[in-house]
Amino acid sequence: MQFPSYRPRRLRANATIRRMVRETAVSPSDFIYPLFVKPGKGLKDEIKSMPGQYQLSLDMLPAEIDELKALGIPAVILFGLPSSKDEVGSEAYDEHGIVQEAIRAIKAHDPEFYVITDVCMCEYTSHGHCGILDDRGCVINDVTLELLAKEAVTHAEAGADMVAPSDMMDGRVAAIRAALDAEGFSDIPIMAYSVKYASGYYGPFRDAVGSAANLGKSSKDTYQLDFANSDEAIRECALDVAEGCDMLMVKPGLPYLDILARVKDEFKMPVAVYQVSGEFAMLKAAHANGWLDYKKCLLETL
Ligand code: ZN
């Protein structure tokens, strides 16, 4: 192909031909919408660092689900704000915890709507970590596995369609798979947050679930991935696939597109990508300042 016989601009001449030759499309059916649920009645509290996103009480969920359906969005992932937090994150695996009740509320309204749950401890622990701590403040891996497995089973019992462990403990997919199978939930798939980097982009999310203050200055660097590593991301995926996960995830999205491409290429598995709170908040903040067009940049990013 050579100029002047080949002129790429011919196929960019107008919107019709651009649409016809477009290689990539996103549709609402590609999306999983995050919902933050909390106790109370009639509550729809905006999350300050995530404009247009809310913490919702259970009675507000049916209207939210109807709106998502009208938009063509087929699935939600649930995050919970418990009524109280403690050292061992008790509400995470309480059969009447906030997420378990949210699943029931959504399924009572629409049994067909696809409900995914985030499986982790950090929304429920008083210290904001994704697992149980020992005396020195270190997350104990294998004890945490038992609680995560218990949490996943309570989600399945409440009617969740899929569980998504986000904790980054070693061996969690195997532990959850075994627990689900033992309780008769061998049909419930696992979407593993396999590649979850220790990212600064999670800031607004921690506001949303109220874990930022609890976490204080301590970091999650002993369990989340070092953002300088990519071979390690592939090893994490290989472990999760071997342990029985059904889908992989890369999180965050935009700073890790190289990882996303590598994971898709190497594993040929369904791969989800999490556009995290900080990515969303950056676009919103720049738009609010008149620095860029939110909608245009959002579509370009996706
Ligand atoms: Zn967590």
Tab-separated table of N, CA, C and O in Angstrom, residues 148-245:
chain	number	residue	atom	x	y	z
A	148	LEU	N	-13.376	-15.632	53.396
A	148	LEU	CA	-13.774	-15.281	52.029
A	148	LEU	C	-14.680	-16.355	51.435
A	148	LEU	O	-15.677	-16.054	50.768
A	149	ALA	N	-14.323	-17.604	51.695
A	149	ALA	CA	-15.133	-18.712	51.183
A	149	ALA	C	-16.531	-18.678	51.791
A	149	ALA	O	-17.536	-18.855	51.101
A	150	LYS	N	-16.571	-18.372	53.086
A	150	LYS	CA	-17.849	-18.268	53.785
A	150	LYS	C	-18.691	-17.123	53.195
A	150	LYS	O	-19.895	-17.245	52.985
A	151	GLU	N	-18.011	-16.009	52.944
A	151	GLU	CA	-18.691	-14.835	52.369
A	151	GLU	C	-19.293	-15.185	51.005
A	151	GLU	O	-20.460	-14.885	50.728
A	152	ALA	N	-18.496	-15.845	50.164
A	152	ALA	CA	-18.973	-16.196	48.818
A	152	ALA	C	-20.195	-17.113	48.892
A	152	ALA	O	-21.150	-16.949	48.126
A	153	VAL	N	-20.177	-18.055	49.831
A	153	VAL	CA	-21.310	-18.974	49.967
A	153	VAL	C	-22.576	-18.217	50.395
A	153	VAL	O	-23.662	-18.450	49.861
A	154	THR	N	-22.432	-17.252	51.319
A	154	THR	CA	-23.632	-16.493	51.735
A	154	THR	C	-24.176	-15.664	50.571
A	154	THR	O	-25.383	-15.464	50.465
A	155	HIS	N	-23.300	-15.190	49.706
A	155	HIS	CA	-23.764	-14.442	48.527
A	155	HIS	C	-24.547	-15.372	47.592
A	155	HIS	O	-25.609	-15.007	47.086
A	156	ALA	N	-24.001	-16.563	47.375
A	156	ALA	CA	-24.674	-17.525	46.497
A	156	ALA	C	-26.024	-17.933	47.096
A	156	ALA	O	-27.023	-18.013	46.386
A	157	GLU	N	-26.045	-18.153	48.401
A	157	GLU	CA	-27.298	-18.540	49.063
A	157	GLU	C	-28.357	-17.448	48.933
A	157	GLU	O	-29.549	-17.725	48.821
A	158	ALA	N	-27.907	-16.197	48.920
A	158	ALA	CA	-28.859	-15.078	48.806
A	158	ALA	C	-29.330	-14.891	47.365
A	158	ALA	O	-30.273	-14.141	47.121
A	159	GLY	N	-28.657	-15.560	46.403
A	159	GLY	CA	-29.118	-15.497	45.019
A	159	GLY	C	-28.170	-14.855	44.031
A	159	GLY	O	-28.556	-14.598	42.881
A	160	ALA	N	-26.939	-14.590	44.428
A	160	ALA	CA	-25.974	-13.983	43.500
A	160	ALA	C	-25.741	-14.910	42.304
A	160	ALA	O	-25.757	-16.133	42.439
A	161	ASP	N	-25.530	-14.307	41.134
A	161	ASP	CA	-25.281	-15.082	39.917
A	161	ASP	C	-23.798	-15.375	39.720
A	161	ASP	O	-23.440	-16.307	39.001
A	162	MET	N	-22.944	-14.542	40.298
A	162	MET	CA	-21.492	-14.681	40.113
A	162	MET	C	-20.803	-14.021	41.300
A	162	MET	O	-21.312	-13.030	41.827
A	163	VAL	N	-19.651	-14.573	41.701
A	163	VAL	CA	-18.882	-13.932	42.774
A	163	VAL	C	-17.528	-13.476	42.229
A	163	VAL	O	-16.972	-14.098	41.318
A	164	ALA	N	-17.040	-12.382	42.805
A	164	ALA	CA	-15.805	-11.778	42.281
A	164	ALA	C	-14.871	-11.413	43.433
A	164	ALA	O	-14.988	-10.346	44.036
A	165	PRO	N	-13.956	-12.334	43.768
A	165	PRO	CA	-13.017	-12.049	44.858
A	165	PRO	C	-11.980	-10.985	44.459
A	165	PRO	O	-11.340	-11.094	43.412
A	166	SER	N	-11.833	-9.972	45.333
A	166	SER	CA	-10.961	-8.833	45.010
A	166	SER	C	-9.830	-8.661	46.020
A	166	SER	O	-9.106	-7.685	45.985
A	167	ASP	N	-9.682	-9.639	46.923
A	167	ASP	CA	-8.806	-9.488	48.086
A	167	ASP	C	-7.317	-9.646	47.796
A	167	ASP	O	-6.477	-9.140	48.518
A	168	MET	N	-6.984	-10.448	46.748
A	168	MET	CA	-5.585	-10.762	46.388
A	168	MET	C	-4.854	-11.647	47.402
A	168	MET	O	-3.619	-11.626	47.480
A	169	MET	N	-5.605	-12.452	48.158
A	169	MET	CA	-4.946	-13.481	48.974
A	169	MET	C	-4.523	-14.625	48.051
A	169	MET	O	-5.182	-14.900	47.049
A	170	ASP	N	-3.443	-15.322	48.433
A	170	ASP	CA	-3.027	-16.496	47.668
A	170	ASP	C	-4.006	-17.633	47.918
A	170	ASP	O	-4.344	-17.914	49.065
A	171	GLY	N	-4.447	-18.276	46.857
A	171	GLY	CA	-5.289	-19.468	47.000
A	171	GLY	C	-6.773	-19.203	47.171
A	171	GLY	O	-7.541	-20.129	47.421
A	172	ARG	N	-7.191	-17.938	47.000
A	172	ARG	CA	-8.620	-17.648	47.280
A	172	ARG	C	-9.571	-18.264	46.274
A	172	ARG	O	-10.676	-18.670	46.633
A	173	VAL	N	-9.160	-18.350	44.997
A	173	VAL	CA	-10.077	-18.913	44.008
A	173	VAL	C	-10.350	-20.385	44.317
A	173	VAL	O	-11.503	-20.835	44.308
A	174	ALA	N	-9.291	-21.124	44.645
A	174	ALA	CA	-9.469	-22.542	44.982
A	174	ALA	C	-10.346	-22.701	46.221
A	174	ALA	O	-11.236	-23.566	46.262
A	175	ALA	N	-10.115	-21.852	47.223
A	175	ALA	CA	-10.889	-21.958	48.464
A	175	ALA	C	-12.370	-21.656	48.207
A	175	ALA	O	-13.260	-22.358	48.707
A	176	ILE	N	-12.629	-20.627	47.423
A	176	ILE	CA	-14.022	-20.243	47.127
A	176	ILE	C	-14.694	-21.295	46.249
A	176	ILE	O	-15.842	-21.686	46.481
A	177	ARG	N	-13.954	-21.788	45.250
A	177	ARG	CA	-14.520	-22.822	44.354
A	177	ARG	C	-14.917	-24.055	45.163
A	177	ARG	O	-16.006	-24.603	44.999
A	178	ALA	N	-14.020	-24.473	46.059
A	178	ALA	CA	-14.295	-25.677	46.859
A	178	ALA	C	-15.505	-25.465	47.757
A	178	ALA	O	-16.368	-26.344	47.880
A	179	ALA	N	-15.593	-24.277	48.374
A	179	ALA	CA	-16.715	-24.006	49.279
A	179	ALA	C	-18.033	-23.936	48.512
A	179	ALA	O	-19.056	-24.482	48.953
A	180	LEU	N	-18.020	-23.266	47.377
A	180	LEU	CA	-19.247	-23.172	46.577
A	180	LEU	C	-19.702	-24.568	46.135
A	180	LEU	O	-20.883	-24.907	46.232
A	181	ASP	N	-18.750	-25.368	45.657
A	181	ASP	CA	-19.096	-26.713	45.180
A	181	ASP	C	-19.653	-27.571	46.320
A	181	ASP	O	-20.630	-28.293	46.139
A	182	ALA	N	-19.032	-27.432	47.488
A	182	ALA	CA	-19.471	-28.239	48.630
A	182	ALA	C	-20.887	-27.882	49.075
A	182	ALA	O	-21.609	-28.720	49.621
A	183	GLU	N	-21.280	-26.631	48.826
A	183	GLU	CA	-22.615	-26.199	49.249
A	183	GLU	C	-23.646	-26.279	48.112
A	183	GLU	O	-24.741	-25.724	48.221
A	184	GLY	N	-23.265	-26.912	47.015
A	184	GLY	CA	-24.224	-27.099	45.919
A	184	GLY	C	-24.276	-25.959	44.924
A	184	GLY	O	-25.243	-25.817	44.177
A	185	PHE	N	-23.239	-25.128	44.899
A	185	PHE	CA	-23.232	-23.987	43.979
A	185	PHE	C	-22.153	-24.134	42.900
A	185	PHE	O	-21.447	-23.192	42.566
A	186	SER	N	-22.074	-25.344	42.357
A	186	SER	CA	-21.036	-25.569	41.339
A	186	SER	C	-21.324	-24.792	40.051
A	186	SER	O	-20.444	-24.655	39.201
A	187	ASP	N	-22.553	-24.276	39.895
A	187	ASP	CA	-22.891	-23.504	38.689
A	187	ASP	C	-22.541	-22.025	38.803
A	187	ASP	O	-22.670	-21.286	37.839
A	188	ILE	N	-22.146	-21.581	39.976
A	188	ILE	CA	-21.861	-20.147	40.161
A	188	ILE	C	-20.432	-19.844	39.710
A	188	ILE	O	-19.475	-20.387	40.262
A	189	PRO	N	-20.286	-18.995	38.691
A	189	PRO	CA	-18.937	-18.688	38.207
A	189	PRO	C	-18.175	-17.720	39.116
A	189	PRO	O	-18.774	-16.964	39.893
A	190	ILE	N	-16.853	-17.774	38.966
A	190	ILE	CA	-15.973	-16.863	39.705
A	190	ILE	C	-15.257	-15.948	38.720
A	190	ILE	O	-14.578	-16.410	37.804
A	191	MET	N	-15.441	-14.657	38.930
A	191	MET	CA	-14.651	-13.667	38.186
A	191	MET	C	-13.572	-13.172	39.138
A	191	MET	O	-13.861	-12.515	40.135
A	192	ALA	N	-12.337	-13.560	38.855
A	192	ALA	CA	-11.253	-13.243	39.789
A	192	ALA	C	-10.628	-11.895	39.448
A	192	ALA	O	-10.269	-11.653	38.298
A	193	TYR	N	-10.505	-11.051	40.461
A	193	TYR	CA	-9.687	-9.848	40.308
A	193	TYR	C	-8.240	-10.363	40.342
A	193	TYR	O	-7.553	-10.259	41.346
A	194	SER	N	-7.809	-10.948	39.223
A	194	SER	CA	-6.517	-11.634	39.221
A	194	SER	C	-5.354	-10.663	39.264
A	194	SER	O	-4.358	-10.885	39.931
A	195	VAL	N	-5.498	-9.597	38.483
A	195	VAL	CA	-4.424	-8.610	38.372
A	195	VAL	C	-4.918	-7.316	39.001
A	195	VAL	O	-5.492	-6.461	38.352
A	196	LYS	N	-4.726	-7.224	40.311
A	196	LYS	CA	-5.172	-6.023	41.018
A	196	LYS	C	-3.938	-5.322	41.573
A	196	LYS	O	-3.297	-5.809	42.508
A	197	TYR	N	-3.627	-4.209	40.957
A	197	TYR	CA	-2.424	-3.484	41.342
A	197	TYR	C	-2.651	-2.655	42.606
A	197	TYR	O	-3.760	-2.194	42.862
A	198	ALA	N	-1.572	-2.457	43.362
A	198	ALA	CA	-1.591	-1.553	44.519
A	198	ALA	C	-1.570	-0.139	43.951
A	198	ALA	O	-0.525	0.453	43.756
A	199	SER	N	-2.758	0.364	43.640
A	199	SER	CA	-2.900	1.566	42.823
A	199	SER	C	-3.365	2.764	43.633
A	199	SER	O	-4.193	2.636	44.538
A	200	GLY	N	-2.844	3.917	43.266
A	200	GLY	CA	-3.313	5.156	43.859
A	200	GLY	C	-4.673	5.590	43.328
A	200	GLY	O	-5.310	6.487	43.889
A	201	TYR	N	-5.126	4.924	42.261
A	201	TYR	CA	-6.400	5.312	41.637
A	201	TYR	C	-7.636	4.819	42.394
A	201	TYR	O	-8.751	5.049	41.961
A	202	TYR	N	-7.442	4.085	43.503
A	202	TYR	CA	-8.597	3.588	44.251
A	202	TYR	C	-9.128	4.598	45.265
A	202	TYR	O	-10.089	4.318	45.975
A	203	GLY	N	-8.482	5.766	45.370
A	203	GLY	CA	-8.843	6.728	46.411
A	203	GLY	C	-10.336	7.011	46.558
A	203	GLY	O	-10.890	6.844	47.653
A	204	PRO	N	-11.007	7.437	45.491
A	204	PRO	CA	-12.427	7.768	45.640
A	204	PRO	C	-13.280	6.579	46.081
A	204	PRO	O	-14.240	6.745	46.832
A	205	PHE	N	-12.908	5.352	45.628
A	205	PHE	CA	-13.662	4.162	46.043
A	205	PHE	C	-13.606	3.998	47.557
A	205	PHE	O	-14.584	3.642	48.206
A	206	ARG	N	-12.431	4.280	48.114
A	206	ARG	CA	-12.293	4.102	49.572
A	206	ARG	C	-13.134	5.133	50.318
A	206	ARG	O	-13.587	4.871	51.428
A	207	ASP	N	-13.370	6.287	49.679
A	207	ASP	CA	-14.357	7.223	50.244
A	207	ASP	C	-15.745	6.593	50.170
A	207	ASP	O	-16.535	6.664	51.108
A	208	ALA	N	-16.018	5.971	49.022
A	208	ALA	CA	-17.361	5.426	48.779
A	208	ALA	C	-17.729	4.350	49.784
A	208	ALA	O	-18.876	4.239	50.201
A	209	VAL	N	-16.773	3.525	50.190
A	209	VAL	CA	-17.086	2.454	51.144
A	209	VAL	C	-16.578	2.771	52.547
A	209	VAL	O	-16.669	1.957	53.449
A	210	GLY	N	-16.063	3.982	52.717
A	210	GLY	CA	-15.674	4.437	54.050
A	210	GLY	C	-14.486	3.711	54.634
A	210	GLY	O	-14.377	3.562	55.852
A	211	SER	N	-13.564	3.220	53.787
A	211	SER	CA	-12.410	2.500	54.340
A	211	SER	C	-11.143	3.351	54.357
A	211	SER	O	-10.135	2.946	54.915
A	212	ALA	N	-11.180	4.536	53.740
A	212	ALA	CA	-9.974	5.365	53.620
A	212	ALA	C	-9.432	5.778	54.983
A	212	ALA	O	-8.248	5.612	55.280
A	213	ALA	N	-10.327	6.292	55.826
A	213	ALA	CA	-9.901	6.785	57.135
A	213	ALA	C	-9.348	5.644	57.989
A	213	ALA	O	-8.337	5.796	58.677
A	214	ASN	N	-10.021	4.465	57.892
A	214	ASN	CA	-9.595	3.324	58.703
A	214	ASN	C	-8.221	2.810	58.286
A	214	ASN	O	-7.424	2.385	59.104
A	215	LEU	N	-7.983	2.856	57.003
A	215	LEU	CA	-6.722	2.348	56.478
A	215	LEU	C	-5.550	3.250	56.867
A	215	LEU	O	-4.432	2.780	57.071
A	216	GLY	N	-5.854	4.541	56.995
A	216	GLY	CA	-4.830	5.498	57.411
A	216	GLY	C	-3.634	5.460	56.485
A	216	GLY	O	-3.765	5.469	55.272
A	217	LYS	N	-2.452	5.372	57.095
A	217	LYS	CA	-1.225	5.409	56.295
A	217	LYS	C	-0.754	4.013	55.885
A	217	LYS	O	0.215	3.854	55.151
A	218	SER	N	-1.430	2.966	56.379
A	218	SER	CA	-0.961	1.624	56.028
A	218	SER	C	-1.362	1.304	54.585
A	218	SER	O	-2.379	1.771	54.097
A	219	SER	N	-0.547	0.497	53.910
A	219	SER	CA	-0.792	0.222	52.495
A	219	SER	C	-1.198	-1.238	52.293
A	219	SER	O	-1.154	-2.047	53.215
A	220	LYS	N	-1.585	-1.547	51.075
A	220	LYS	CA	-1.955	-2.920	50.724
A	220	LYS	C	-0.863	-3.570	49.882
A	220	LYS	O	-1.102	-4.523	49.158
A	221	ASP	N	0.350	-3.035	50.023
A	221	ASP	CA	1.456	-3.498	49.175
A	221	ASP	C	1.879	-4.941	49.439
A	221	ASP	O	2.566	-5.540	48.611
A	222	THR	N	1.481	-5.511	50.600
A	222	THR	CA	1.896	-6.901	50.862
A	222	THR	C	0.972	-7.909	50.192
A	222	THR	O	1.252	-9.104	50.211
A	223	TYR	N	-0.140	-7.441	49.617
A	223	TYR	CA	-0.972	-8.417	48.877
A	223	TYR	C	-1.359	-7.970	47.472
A	223	TYR	O	-1.484	-8.799	46.581
A	224	GLN	N	-1.537	-6.656	47.236
A	224	GLN	CA	-1.818	-6.235	45.865
A	224	GLN	C	-0.508	-6.152	45.068
A	224	GLN	O	0.574	-6.027	45.625
A	225	LEU	N	-0.644	-6.215	43.732
A	225	LEU	CA	0.534	-6.292	42.864
A	225	LEU	C	1.309	-4.978	42.798
A	225	LEU	O	0.714	-3.894	42.762
A	226	ASP	N	2.615	-5.119	42.719
A	226	ASP	CA	3.499	-3.980	42.483
A	226	ASP	C	3.249	-3.462	41.061
A	226	ASP	O	3.359	-4.226	40.097
A	227	PHE	N	2.927	-2.176	40.950
A	227	PHE	CA	2.553	-1.656	39.629
A	227	PHE	C	3.697	-1.618	38.622
A	227	PHE	O	3.489	-1.326	37.445
A	228	ALA	N	4.907	-1.965	39.059
A	228	ALA	CA	6.034	-2.024	38.122
A	228	ALA	C	6.163	-3.387	37.454
A	228	ALA	O	7.008	-3.576	36.589
A	229	ASN	N	5.328	-4.363	37.867
A	229	ASN	CA	5.520	-5.748	37.401
A	229	ASN	C	4.461	-6.192	36.399
A	229	ASN	O	3.262	-5.982	36.626
A	230	SER	N	4.910	-6.842	35.338
A	230	SER	CA	3.952	-7.418	34.402
A	230	SER	C	4.047	-8.944	34.300
A	230	SER	O	3.037	-9.611	34.180
A	231	ASP	N	5.252	-9.524	34.400
A	231	ASP	CA	5.341	-10.993	34.417
A	231	ASP	C	4.592	-11.558	35.620
A	231	ASP	O	3.940	-12.602	35.539
A	232	GLU	N	4.678	-10.837	36.743
A	232	GLU	CA	3.997	-11.301	37.953
A	232	GLU	C	2.481	-11.326	37.739
A	232	GLU	O	1.773	-12.188	38.275
A	233	ALA	N	1.980	-10.373	36.940
A	233	ALA	CA	0.542	-10.347	36.633
A	233	ALA	C	0.135	-11.611	35.895
A	233	ALA	O	-0.926	-12.194	36.149
A	234	ILE	N	1.007	-12.074	35.008
A	234	ILE	CA	0.713	-13.284	34.241
A	234	ILE	C	0.725	-14.512	35.163
A	234	ILE	O	-0.117	-15.401	35.056
A	235	ARG	N	1.675	-14.513	36.120
A	235	ARG	CA	1.705	-15.645	37.069
A	235	ARG	C	0.436	-15.675	37.924
A	235	ARG	O	-0.099	-16.738	38.221
A	236	GLU	N	-0.051	-14.495	38.340
A	236	GLU	CA	-1.293	-14.430	39.127
A	236	GLU	C	-2.466	-15.006	38.325
A	236	GLU	O	-3.285	-15.753	38.861
A	237	CYS	N	-2.537	-14.644	37.053
A	237	CYS	CA	-3.614	-15.161	36.201
A	237	CYS	C	-3.513	-16.676	36.062
A	237	CYS	O	-4.518	-17.392	36.143
A	238	ALA	N	-2.291	-17.155	35.858
A	238	ALA	CA	-2.091	-18.600	35.684
A	238	ALA	C	-2.573	-19.362	36.921
A	238	ALA	O	-3.215	-20.410	36.808
A	239	LEU	N	-2.276	-18.814	38.108
A	239	LEU	CA	-2.742	-19.447	39.348
A	239	LEU	C	-4.270	-19.481	39.394
A	239	LEU	O	-4.871	-20.516	39.698
A	240	ASP	N	-4.886	-18.348	39.101
A	240	ASP	CA	-6.354	-18.283	39.199
A	240	ASP	C	-7.027	-19.208	38.194
A	240	ASP	O	-8.048	-19.836	38.498
A	241	VAL	N	-6.462	-19.296	36.995
A	241	VAL	CA	-7.024	-20.207	35.993
A	241	VAL	C	-6.887	-21.652	36.494
A	241	VAL	O	-7.837	-22.434	36.444
A	242	ALA	N	-5.718	-21.980	37.024
A	242	ALA	CA	-5.494	-23.346	37.535
A	242	ALA	C	-6.422	-23.661	38.708
A	242	ALA	O	-6.833	-24.805	38.901
A	243	GLU	N	-6.766	-22.633	39.496
A	243	GLU	CA	-7.625	-22.848	40.662
A	243	GLU	C	-9.113	-22.876	40.305
A	243	GLU	O	-9.953	-23.136	41.154
A	244	GLY	N	-9.429	-22.555	39.040
A	244	GLY	CA	-10.821	-22.711	38.610
A	244	GLY	C	-11.617	-21.435	38.414
A	244	GLY	O	-12.850	-21.470	38.462
A	245	CYS	N	-10.960	-20.316	38.173
A	245	CYS	CA	-11.754	-19.115	37.901
A	245	CYS	C	-12.323	-19.191	36.483
A	245	CYS	O	-11.792	-19.901	35.624
